[in-house]
PDB file of C-alpha atoms in Angstrom:
ATOM      1  CA  MET A   1     -12.078  27.864  -9.323  1.00 76.00           C
ATOM      2  CA  LYS A   2     -12.875  24.428  -7.926  1.00 88.00           C
ATOM      3  CA  LYS A   3      -9.927  23.088  -5.978  1.00 95.00           C
ATOM      4  CA  ILE A   4      -8.743  19.472  -6.059  1.00 98.00           C
ATOM      5  CA  LYS A   5      -9.291  18.046  -2.579  1.00 98.00           C
ATOM      6  CA  VAL A   6      -6.262  16.038  -1.403  1.00 98.00           C
ATOM      7  CA  PHE A   7      -5.889  13.691   1.567  1.00 98.00           C
ATOM      8  CA  LEU A   8      -2.448  12.716   2.931  1.00 98.00           C
ATOM      9  CA  VAL A   9      -1.559   9.336   4.466  1.00 98.00           C
ATOM     10  CA  ASP A  10       1.921   8.791   5.902  1.00 96.00           C
ATOM     11  CA  ASP A  11       3.219   7.742   9.318  1.00 94.00           C
ATOM     12  CA  HIS A  12       5.946  10.404   9.304  1.00 94.00           C
ATOM     13  CA  THR A  13       4.582  13.737  10.550  1.00 95.00           C
ATOM     14  CA  ILE A  14       7.447  15.777   9.112  1.00 96.00           C
ATOM     15  CA  PHE A  15       6.910  14.294   5.655  1.00 95.00           C
ATOM     16  CA  ARG A  16       3.175  15.071   5.768  1.00 96.00           C
ATOM     17  CA  GLN A  17       3.923  18.624   6.831  1.00 96.00           C
ATOM     18  CA  GLY A  18       6.324  19.032   3.931  1.00 96.00           C
ATOM     19  CA  ILE A  19       3.780  17.782   1.404  1.00 97.00           C
ATOM     20  CA  ARG A  20       1.101  19.984   2.932  1.00 96.00           C
ATOM     21  CA  LEU A  21       3.319  23.064   2.548  1.00 96.00           C
ATOM     22  CA  LEU A  22       4.148  22.094  -1.028  1.00 96.00           C
ATOM     23  CA  LEU A  23       0.513  21.706  -2.010  1.00 96.00           C
ATOM     24  CA  LYS A  24      -0.472  24.921  -0.230  1.00 95.00           C
ATOM     25  CA  LEU A  25       1.577  26.801  -2.834  1.00 95.00           C
ATOM     26  CA  GLN A  26      -0.698  25.492  -5.600  1.00 96.00           C
ATOM     27  CA  SER A  27      -3.820  27.566  -6.200  1.00 95.00           C
ATOM     28  CA  ASP A  28      -5.825  24.590  -7.474  1.00 96.00           C
ATOM     29  CA  LEU A  29      -4.980  22.129  -4.683  1.00 97.00           C
ATOM     30  CA  GLU A  30      -6.302  21.896  -1.124  1.00 97.00           C
ATOM     31  CA  VAL A  31      -5.312  19.438   1.629  1.00 97.00           C
ATOM     32  CA  ILE A  32      -8.512  18.593   3.469  1.00 98.00           C
ATOM     33  CA  GLY A  33      -7.137  16.034   5.918  1.00 97.00           C
ATOM     34  CA  GLU A  34      -4.423  13.577   6.831  1.00 97.00           C
ATOM     35  CA  ALA A  35      -3.866  10.282   8.627  1.00 97.00           C
ATOM     36  CA  ASP A  36      -0.828   8.427   9.973  1.00 95.00           C
ATOM     37  CA  ASN A  37      -2.088   4.879   9.352  1.00 93.00           C
ATOM     38  CA  GLY A  38      -4.151   2.927   6.860  1.00 93.00           C
ATOM     39  CA  ALA A  39      -7.128   2.107   9.060  1.00 94.00           C
ATOM     40  CA  GLN A  40      -7.624   5.742  10.033  1.00 96.00           C
ATOM     41  CA  ALA A  41      -7.295   6.757   6.390  1.00 97.00           C
ATOM     42  CA  VAL A  42     -10.048   4.384   5.272  1.00 96.00           C
ATOM     43  CA  LEU A  43     -12.496   5.871   7.790  1.00 96.00           C
ATOM     44  CA  MET A  44     -11.589   9.503   7.163  1.00 97.00           C
ATOM     45  CA  VAL A  45     -11.677   9.227   3.378  1.00 97.00           C
ATOM     46  CA  GLN A  46     -15.267   7.989   3.588  1.00 95.00           C
ATOM     47  CA  GLN A  47     -16.120  10.999   5.752  1.00 96.00           C
ATOM     48  CA  LEU A  48     -14.225  13.694   3.831  1.00 97.00           C
ATOM     49  CA  ASN A  49     -14.599  12.345   0.288  1.00 96.00           C
ATOM     50  CA  PRO A  50     -11.333  13.711  -1.184  1.00 98.00           C
ATOM     51  CA  ASP A  51     -10.623  13.724  -4.908  1.00 98.00           C
ATOM     52  CA  VAL A  52      -7.088  12.370  -4.542  1.00 98.00           C
ATOM     53  CA  VAL A  53      -5.316  10.432  -1.778  1.00 98.00           C
ATOM     54  CA  LEU A  54      -1.514  10.428  -1.450  1.00 98.00           C
ATOM     55  CA  MET A  55      -0.774   7.103   0.249  1.00 97.00           C
ATOM     56  CA  ASP A  56       2.404   5.683   1.782  1.00 96.00           C
ATOM     57  CA  ILE A  57       2.841   1.888   1.671  1.00 92.00           C
ATOM     58  CA  ALA A  58       4.831   0.843   4.748  1.00 86.00           C
ATOM     59  CA  MET A  59       2.942   1.920   7.879  1.00 87.00           C
ATOM     60  CA  LYS A  60       2.192   0.374  11.238  1.00 83.00           C
ATOM     61  CA  GLY A  61      -1.014  -1.620  11.311  1.00 82.00           C
ATOM     62  CA  MET A  62      -2.863  -1.605   8.004  1.00 88.00           C
ATOM     63  CA  ASP A  63      -0.421  -1.121   5.141  1.00 88.00           C
ATOM     64  CA  GLY A  64      -0.991   1.272   2.261  1.00 92.00           C
ATOM     65  CA  LEU A  65      -1.913  -1.383  -0.284  1.00 91.00           C
ATOM     66  CA  THR A  66      -4.663  -2.808   1.915  1.00 91.00           C
ATOM     67  CA  ALA A  67      -5.904   0.689   2.726  1.00 94.00           C
ATOM     68  CA  THR A  68      -5.961   1.572  -0.964  1.00 96.00           C
ATOM     69  CA  LYS A  69      -8.016  -1.522  -1.747  1.00 93.00           C
ATOM     70  CA  ASP A  70     -10.524  -0.688   1.001  1.00 95.00           C
ATOM     71  CA  ILE A  71     -10.749   2.973  -0.006  1.00 97.00           C
ATOM     72  CA  LEU A  72     -11.415   2.155  -3.645  1.00 96.00           C
ATOM     73  CA  ALA A  73     -14.037  -0.424  -2.661  1.00 94.00           C
ATOM     74  CA  ALA A  74     -15.908   2.183  -0.607  1.00 94.00           C
ATOM     75  CA  SER A  75     -15.160   5.239  -2.766  1.00 93.00           C
ATOM     76  CA  PRO A  76     -14.539   4.146  -6.384  1.00 92.00           C
ATOM     77  CA  LYS A  77     -14.317   7.730  -7.665  1.00 94.00           C
ATOM     78  CA  THR A  78     -11.429   8.596  -5.353  1.00 97.00           C
ATOM     79  CA  LYS A  79      -8.004   8.506  -7.004  1.00 98.00           C
ATOM     80  CA  VAL A  80      -5.199   6.978  -4.940  1.00 98.00           C
ATOM     81  CA  ILE A  81      -1.533   7.713  -5.627  1.00 98.00           C
ATOM     82  CA  LEU A  82       1.074   5.607  -3.866  1.00 97.00           C
ATOM     83  CA  LEU A  83       3.824   7.983  -2.722  1.00 96.00           C
ATOM     84  CA  THR A  84       6.553   5.715  -1.416  1.00 93.00           C
ATOM     85  CA  GLN A  85      10.221   4.834  -1.269  1.00 90.00           C
ATOM     86  CA  HIS A  86       9.586   1.307  -2.594  1.00 86.00           C
ATOM     87  CA  GLU A  87      10.574   0.889  -6.235  1.00 85.00           C
ATOM     88  CA  ASN A  88      10.457  -2.874  -6.791  1.00 78.00           C
ATOM     89  CA  LYS A  89       7.789  -4.806  -8.663  1.00 77.00           C
ATOM     90  CA  GLU A  90       6.630  -6.600  -5.503  1.00 74.00           C
ATOM     91  CA  TYR A  91       4.986  -3.307  -4.509  1.00 83.00           C
ATOM     92  CA  ILE A  92       4.352  -1.609  -7.840  1.00 87.00           C
ATOM     93  CA  LEU A  93       2.403  -4.393  -9.557  1.00 84.00           C
ATOM     94  CA  PRO A  94       0.003  -5.107  -6.662  1.00 86.00           C
ATOM     95  CA  ALA A  95      -0.643  -1.354  -6.352  1.00 90.00           C
ATOM     96  CA  LEU A  96      -1.640  -1.106 -10.003  1.00 89.00           C
ATOM     97  CA  LYS A  97      -3.605  -4.340  -9.859  1.00 87.00           C
ATOM     98  CA  ILE A  98      -5.851  -3.128  -7.042  1.00 92.00           C
ATOM     99  CA  GLY A  99      -6.566   0.104  -8.886  1.00 94.00           C
ATOM    100  CA  ALA A 100      -4.081   2.751  -7.739  1.00 96.00           C
ATOM    101  CA  ALA A 101      -4.195   5.670 -10.186  1.00 97.00           C
ATOM    102  CA  GLY A 102      -0.564   6.604  -9.691  1.00 96.00           C
ATOM    103  CA  TYR A 103       2.758   5.518  -8.254  1.00 96.00           C
ATOM    104  CA  VAL A 104       5.403   8.101  -7.329  1.00 96.00           C
ATOM    105  CA  LEU A 105       8.716   7.699  -5.525  1.00 94.00           C
ATOM    106  CA  LYS A 106       9.368   9.908  -2.515  1.00 94.00           C
ATOM    107  CA  ARG A 107      12.581  11.185  -4.050  1.00 93.00           C
ATOM    108  CA  ALA A 108      10.618  12.631  -6.976  1.00 92.00           C
ATOM    109  CA  ALA A 109      10.777  16.364  -7.649  1.00 93.00           C
ATOM    110  CA  ALA A 110       8.060  18.516  -6.099  1.00 93.00           C
ATOM    111  CA  ASP A 111       6.508  19.404  -9.457  1.00 94.00           C
ATOM    112  CA  GLU A 112       6.212  15.697 -10.276  1.00 95.00           C
ATOM    113  CA  VAL A 113       4.056  15.088  -7.200  1.00 96.00           C
ATOM    114  CA  VAL A 114       1.848  18.030  -8.153  1.00 97.00           C
ATOM    115  CA  ASN A 115       1.629  16.785 -11.744  1.00 96.00           C
ATOM    116  CA  ALA A 116       0.645  13.318 -10.523  1.00 97.00           C
ATOM    117  CA  ILE A 117      -2.255  14.779  -8.530  1.00 98.00           C
ATOM    118  CA  ARG A 118      -3.551  16.826 -11.444  1.00 97.00           C
ATOM    119  CA  THR A 119      -3.115  13.971 -13.914  1.00 97.00           C
ATOM    120  CA  THR A 120      -4.972  11.369 -11.858  1.00 97.00           C
ATOM    121  CA  TYR A 121      -7.721  13.868 -10.995  1.00 97.00           C
ATOM    122  CA  GLN A 122      -8.340  14.197 -14.729  1.00 96.00           C
ATOM    123  CA  GLY A 123      -8.858  10.444 -14.943  1.00 95.00           C
ATOM    124  CA  ARG A 124      -5.474   9.424 -16.318  1.00 96.00           C
ATOM    125  CA  SER A 125      -2.812   7.223 -14.735  1.00 95.00           C
ATOM    126  CA  PHE A 126       0.551   8.528 -13.590  1.00 96.00           C
ATOM    127  CA  LEU A 127       3.735   6.500 -13.178  1.00 93.00           C
ATOM    128  CA  ASP A 128       7.009   7.849 -11.888  1.00 92.00           C
ATOM    129  CA  PRO A 129       9.366   7.798 -14.913  1.00 88.00           C
ATOM    130  CA  GLU A 130      11.912   5.851 -12.846  1.00 84.00           C
ATOM    131  CA  ILE A 131       9.582   2.845 -12.513  1.00 85.00           C
ATOM    132  CA  SER A 132       8.094   2.778 -16.008  1.00 81.00           C
ATOM    133  CA  ASP A 133      10.635   0.235 -17.273  1.00 77.00           C
ATOM    134  CA  ILE A 134       9.973  -2.018 -14.275  1.00 75.00           C
ATOM    135  CA  VAL A 135       6.260  -2.094 -15.052  1.00 76.00           C
ATOM    136  CA  VAL A 136       6.731  -2.670 -18.772  1.00 74.00           C
ATOM    137  CA  ASN A 137       9.241  -5.483 -18.247  1.00 72.00           C
ATOM    138  CA  ALA A 138       7.131  -7.154 -15.576  1.00 67.00           C
ATOM    139  CA  TYR A 139       4.021  -7.291 -17.744  1.00 66.00           C
ATOM    140  CA  ARG A 140       6.033  -8.228 -20.821  1.00 65.00           C
ATOM    141  CA  HIS A 141       7.290 -11.314 -19.014  1.00 57.00           C
ATOM    142  CA  GLY A 142       3.947 -12.141 -17.455  1.00 57.00           C
ATOM    143  CA  SER A 143       5.147 -11.525 -13.900  1.00 53.00           C
ATOM    144  CA  GLU A 144       2.645 -12.359 -11.153  1.00 58.00           C
ATOM    145  CA  ASP A 145       2.693 -11.242  -7.561  1.00 66.00           C
ATOM    146  CA  GLU A 146       2.357 -14.330  -5.371  1.00 78.00           C
ATOM    147  CA  TYR A 147       1.041 -12.257  -2.469  1.00 82.00           C
ATOM    148  CA  GLU A 148      -2.126 -11.562  -4.438  1.00 77.00           C
ATOM    149  CA  THR A 149      -2.860 -15.311  -4.475  1.00 81.00           C
ATOM    150  CA  LEU A 150      -3.142 -15.425  -0.670  1.00 86.00           C
ATOM    151  CA  THR A 151      -6.540 -15.448   0.980  1.00 88.00           C
ATOM    152  CA  GLU A 152      -7.379 -12.857   3.635  1.00 87.00           C
ATOM    153  CA  ARG A 153      -6.959 -15.513   6.345  1.00 90.00           C
ATOM    154  CA  GLU A 154      -3.559 -16.514   4.972  1.00 91.00           C
ATOM    155  CA  ARG A 155      -2.472 -12.875   5.007  1.00 91.00           C
ATOM    156  CA  GLU A 156      -3.570 -12.510   8.632  1.00 92.00           C
ATOM    157  CA  ILE A 157      -1.605 -15.598   9.625  1.00 94.00           C
ATOM    158  CA  LEU A 158       1.417 -14.479   7.605  1.00 94.00           C
ATOM    159  CA  ILE A 159       1.595 -11.239   9.577  1.00 93.00           C
ATOM    160  CA  LEU A 160       1.107 -12.921  12.949  1.00 94.00           C
ATOM    161  CA  LEU A 161       3.757 -15.544  12.190  1.00 95.00           C
ATOM    162  CA  ALA A 162       6.183 -12.863  11.058  1.00 93.00           C
ATOM    163  CA  LYS A 163       5.591 -11.050  14.362  1.00 93.00           C
ATOM    164  CA  GLY A 164       6.790 -14.155  16.189  1.00 93.00           C
ATOM    165  CA  HIS A 165       3.541 -15.814  17.211  1.00 94.00           C
ATOM    166  CA  THR A 166       3.269 -19.604  17.275  1.00 95.00           C
ATOM    167  CA  ASN A 167       0.375 -21.636  15.846  1.00 94.00           C
ATOM    168  CA  ASN A 168      -1.036 -22.121  19.345  1.00 95.00           C
ATOM    169  CA  GLU A 169      -0.887 -18.381  20.031  1.00 95.00           C
ATOM    170  CA  ILE A 170      -2.509 -17.464  16.712  1.00 95.00           C
ATOM    171  CA  ALA A 171      -5.426 -19.873  17.146  1.00 94.00           C
ATOM    172  CA  PRO A 172      -7.282 -17.920  19.896  1.00 94.00           C
ATOM    173  CA  ILE A 173      -6.461 -14.575  18.255  1.00 93.00           C
ATOM    174  CA  LEU A 174      -8.303 -15.619  15.078  1.00 93.00           C
ATOM    175  CA  ASN A 175     -10.763 -17.891  16.883  1.00 93.00           C
ATOM    176  CA  ILE A 176      -9.712 -20.983  14.930  1.00 94.00           C
ATOM    177  CA  SER A 177      -7.933 -24.195  15.881  1.00 93.00           C
ATOM    178  CA  ALA A 178      -4.158 -24.612  15.889  1.00 92.00           C
ATOM    179  CA  LYS A 179      -4.623 -27.334  13.278  1.00 93.00           C
ATOM    180  CA  THR A 180      -6.375 -24.843  10.988  1.00 93.00           C
ATOM    181  CA  VAL A 181      -3.583 -22.347  11.532  1.00 94.00           C
ATOM    182  CA  ASP A 182      -1.059 -24.981  10.506  1.00 93.00           C
ATOM    183  CA  TYR A 183      -3.099 -25.750   7.383  1.00 92.00           C
ATOM    184  CA  HIS A 184      -3.125 -22.090   6.310  1.00 92.00           C
ATOM    185  CA  ARG A 185       0.537 -21.726   7.228  1.00 94.00           C
ATOM    186  CA  SER A 186       1.493 -24.607   4.937  1.00 93.00           C
ATOM    187  CA  ASN A 187      -0.578 -23.181   2.104  1.00 90.00           C
ATOM    188  CA  LEU A 188       0.783 -19.649   2.309  1.00 93.00           C
ATOM    189  CA  MET A 189       4.397 -20.797   2.518  1.00 91.00           C
ATOM    190  CA  LYS A 190       3.858 -23.000  -0.518  1.00 90.00           C
ATOM    191  CA  LYS A 191       2.297 -20.129  -2.487  1.00 87.00           C
ATOM    192  CA  LEU A 192       5.125 -17.748  -1.557  1.00 88.00           C
ATOM    193  CA  ASN A 193       7.823 -20.400  -2.039  1.00 86.00           C
ATOM    194  CA  LEU A 194       9.118 -19.867   1.504  1.00 89.00           C
ATOM    195  CA  HIS A 195      10.753 -22.649   3.464  1.00 88.00           C
ATOM    196  CA  SER A 196      11.383 -21.342   6.966  1.00 90.00           C
ATOM    197  CA  LYS A 197      10.174 -18.906   9.610  1.00 89.00           C
ATOM    198  CA  VAL A 198      13.199 -16.708   8.894  1.00 91.00           C
ATOM    199  CA  GLU A 199      12.334 -16.462   5.185  1.00 91.00           C
ATOM    200  CA  LEU A 200       8.725 -15.698   6.071  1.00 91.00           C
ATOM    201  CA  THR A 201       9.745 -12.881   8.417  1.00 91.00           C
ATOM    202  CA  LYS A 202      12.115 -11.385   5.837  1.00 90.00           C
ATOM    203  CA  TYR A 203       9.343 -11.496   3.251  1.00 90.00           C
ATOM    204  CA  ALA A 204       6.911  -9.680   5.557  1.00 89.00           C
ATOM    205  CA  LEU A 205       9.508  -7.018   6.342  1.00 89.00           C
ATOM    206  CA  LYS A 206      10.307  -6.518   2.673  1.00 83.00           C
ATOM    207  CA  ARG A 207       6.638  -5.988   1.848  1.00 81.00           C
ATOM    208  CA  GLY A 208       6.176  -3.590   4.745  1.00 82.00           C
ATOM    209  CA  LEU A 209       3.652  -5.902   6.433  1.00 86.00           C
ATOM    210  CA  ILE A 210       5.560  -5.667   9.715  1.00 86.00           C
ATOM    211  CA  HIS A 211       8.125  -3.252  11.092  1.00 78.00           C
ATOM    212  CA  THR A 212      11.289  -3.817  13.108  1.00 66.00           C
TER     213      THR A 212
END
């Protein structure tokens, strides 16, 4: 019997070990690798070519949403399931928009995680029952995620600003002028409807773009 090859991505070793043990009990599933950050996951998925990736969202460095986008761009046939504690539309909708095949909360029952893997492997989507209403209501009311309107440069500057860097400090990091940084800063804050450095930092923390 051909086994479903699964790759785990989470920055908590104990959690990965628990999922690995859970999946080891299933005769049709096989964990072929794991990573503790998004950047490492992107590289290893291209090398190992798993069928399904279980991906956390909030991790140091590259977050799970960005990693998912990069993985799907390089390996379109790979199914990515977001396995996370985040249950608000600011995470759920972007995940679905970039092509995630499933979204499961970490408090879900063990058999639900297994079912999600099998379901997405078969080419169908899987949503945790607890978030189904959130998705339906969001699309019913035409909700849009403002973060998706940001350019890659604006996202880079958002993260650096949230980490406490000034315009003058960001300029050499991105090899642009301080004036250009200020231009992008104004644009991103307008798009996100943020009005201060404090609001910007809170936003980045909420999205898991930075960590305390």
